[in-house]
CSV table of C-alpha atoms in Angstrom, one decimal:
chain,number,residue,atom,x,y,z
X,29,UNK,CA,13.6,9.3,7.8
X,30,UNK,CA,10.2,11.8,7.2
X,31,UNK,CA,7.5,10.7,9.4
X,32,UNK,CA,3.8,12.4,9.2
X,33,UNK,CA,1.9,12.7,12.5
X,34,UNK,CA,-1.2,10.6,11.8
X,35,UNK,CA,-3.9,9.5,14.1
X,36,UNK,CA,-4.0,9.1,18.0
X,37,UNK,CA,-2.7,5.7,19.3
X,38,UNK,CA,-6.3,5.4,21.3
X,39,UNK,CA,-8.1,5.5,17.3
X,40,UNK,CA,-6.4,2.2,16.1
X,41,UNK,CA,-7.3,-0.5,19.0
X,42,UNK,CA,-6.0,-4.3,18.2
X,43,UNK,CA,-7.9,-5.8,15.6
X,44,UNK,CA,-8.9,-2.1,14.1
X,45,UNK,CA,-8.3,-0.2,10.9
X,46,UNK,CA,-8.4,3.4,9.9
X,47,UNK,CA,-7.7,5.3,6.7
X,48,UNK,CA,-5.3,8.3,6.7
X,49,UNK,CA,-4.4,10.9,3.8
X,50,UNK,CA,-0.7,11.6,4.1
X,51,UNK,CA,0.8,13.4,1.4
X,52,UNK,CA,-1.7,12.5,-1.2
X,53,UNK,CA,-1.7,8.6,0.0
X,54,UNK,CA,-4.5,7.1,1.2
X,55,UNK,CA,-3.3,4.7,3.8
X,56,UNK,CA,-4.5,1.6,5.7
X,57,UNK,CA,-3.5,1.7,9.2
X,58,UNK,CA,-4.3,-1.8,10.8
X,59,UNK,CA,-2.9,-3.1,14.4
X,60,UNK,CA,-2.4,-6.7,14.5
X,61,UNK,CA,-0.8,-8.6,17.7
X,62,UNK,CA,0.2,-5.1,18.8
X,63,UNK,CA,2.2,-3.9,16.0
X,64,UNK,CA,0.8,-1.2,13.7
X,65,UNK,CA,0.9,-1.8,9.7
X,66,UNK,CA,0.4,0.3,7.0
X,67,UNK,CA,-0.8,-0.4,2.9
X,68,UNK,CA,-2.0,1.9,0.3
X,69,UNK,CA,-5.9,1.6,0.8
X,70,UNK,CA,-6.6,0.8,-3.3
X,71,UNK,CA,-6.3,-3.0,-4.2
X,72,UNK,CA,-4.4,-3.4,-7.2
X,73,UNK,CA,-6.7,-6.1,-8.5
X,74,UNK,CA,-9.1,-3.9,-9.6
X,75,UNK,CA,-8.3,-0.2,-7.4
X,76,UNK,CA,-11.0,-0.9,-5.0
X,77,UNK,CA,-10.9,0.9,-1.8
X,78,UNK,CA,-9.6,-1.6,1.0
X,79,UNK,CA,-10.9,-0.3,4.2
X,80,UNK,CA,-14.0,-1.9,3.9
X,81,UNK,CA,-12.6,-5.6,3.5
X,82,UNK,CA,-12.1,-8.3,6.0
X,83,UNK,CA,-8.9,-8.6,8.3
X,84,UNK,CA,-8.0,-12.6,9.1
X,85,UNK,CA,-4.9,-14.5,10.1
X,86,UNK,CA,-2.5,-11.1,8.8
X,87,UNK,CA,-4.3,-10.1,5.5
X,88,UNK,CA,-7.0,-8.2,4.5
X,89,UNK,CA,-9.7,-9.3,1.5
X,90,UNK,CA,-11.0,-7.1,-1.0
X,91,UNK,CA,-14.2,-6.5,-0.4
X,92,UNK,CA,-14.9,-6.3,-3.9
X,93,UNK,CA,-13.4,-9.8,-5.7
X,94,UNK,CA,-12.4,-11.5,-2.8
X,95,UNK,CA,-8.2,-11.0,-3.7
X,96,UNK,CA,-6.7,-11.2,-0.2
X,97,UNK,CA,-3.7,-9.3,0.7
X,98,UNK,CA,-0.6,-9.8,3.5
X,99,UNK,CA,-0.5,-6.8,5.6
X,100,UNK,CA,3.0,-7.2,7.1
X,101,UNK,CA,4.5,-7.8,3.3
X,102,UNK,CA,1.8,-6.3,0.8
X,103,UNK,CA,2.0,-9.4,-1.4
X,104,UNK,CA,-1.3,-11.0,-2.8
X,105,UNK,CA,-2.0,-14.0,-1.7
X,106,UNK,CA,-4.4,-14.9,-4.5
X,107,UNK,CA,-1.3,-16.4,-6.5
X,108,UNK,CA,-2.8,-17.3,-10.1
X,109,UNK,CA,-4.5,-13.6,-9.9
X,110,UNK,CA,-0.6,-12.4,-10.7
X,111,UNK,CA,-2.0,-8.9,-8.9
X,112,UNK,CA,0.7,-6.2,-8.0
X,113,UNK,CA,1.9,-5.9,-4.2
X,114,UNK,CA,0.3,-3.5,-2.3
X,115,UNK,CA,2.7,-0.6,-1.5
X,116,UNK,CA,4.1,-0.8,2.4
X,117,UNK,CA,4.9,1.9,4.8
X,118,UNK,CA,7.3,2.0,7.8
X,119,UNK,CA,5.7,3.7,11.2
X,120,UNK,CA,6.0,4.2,14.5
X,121,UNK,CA,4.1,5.1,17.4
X,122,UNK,CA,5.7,7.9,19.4
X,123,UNK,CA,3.9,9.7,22.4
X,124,UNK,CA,0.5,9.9,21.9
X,125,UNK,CA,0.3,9.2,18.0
X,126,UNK,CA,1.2,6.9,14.8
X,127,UNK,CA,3.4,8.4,12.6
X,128,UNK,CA,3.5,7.0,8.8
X,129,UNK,CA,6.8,7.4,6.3
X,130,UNK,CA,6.0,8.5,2.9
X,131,UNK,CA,8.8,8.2,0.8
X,132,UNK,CA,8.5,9.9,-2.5
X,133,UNK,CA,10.1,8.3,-5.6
């Protein structure tokens, strides 16, 4: 597995977001119940930038149209929108920082 070095642990308290570039990406960092998750920061609805939205109950809205997304499985919730999944990425926090896995197709 390639991990980046993102952000310091102490930059994404519970409840928070951040947005990190890593390898091109632009990433949503969230940490919910302690566990960090990570989505492409564009919502496939209609490519609007995500870090901006609303974070309830595990998803985050658009703050755009509304479309609300899972953050643990990317999947849109709106269901008779049809919209794309957002794209996932594995990380892990060692030492003192969040690492993010960019995996290039």
């Amino acid at each position: 597995m390639d991990f980046e070095k993102t952000v310091a642990r102490s930059a994404l308290p519970e409840g928070g977001k951040v947005v990190v570039e890593v390898r091109g990406h632009s990433i949503l960092l969230c940490r919910l119940q302690g566990q960090v998750l990570a989505v492409q920061n564009r919502c496939t609805h209609a490519g609007s930038r995500l870090d901006s939205g609303l974070i309830a109950e595990g998803s985050i809205r658009c703050p755009l149209h509304g479309v609300r997304f899972d953050l643990h499985t990317g999947q849109c919730l709106n269901v008779r929108l049809g919209c794309a999944p957002l794209k996932c990425f594995a990380t892990r926090e060692t030492g003192d920082h969040i690492e993010v896995e960019v995996i290039e197709h």
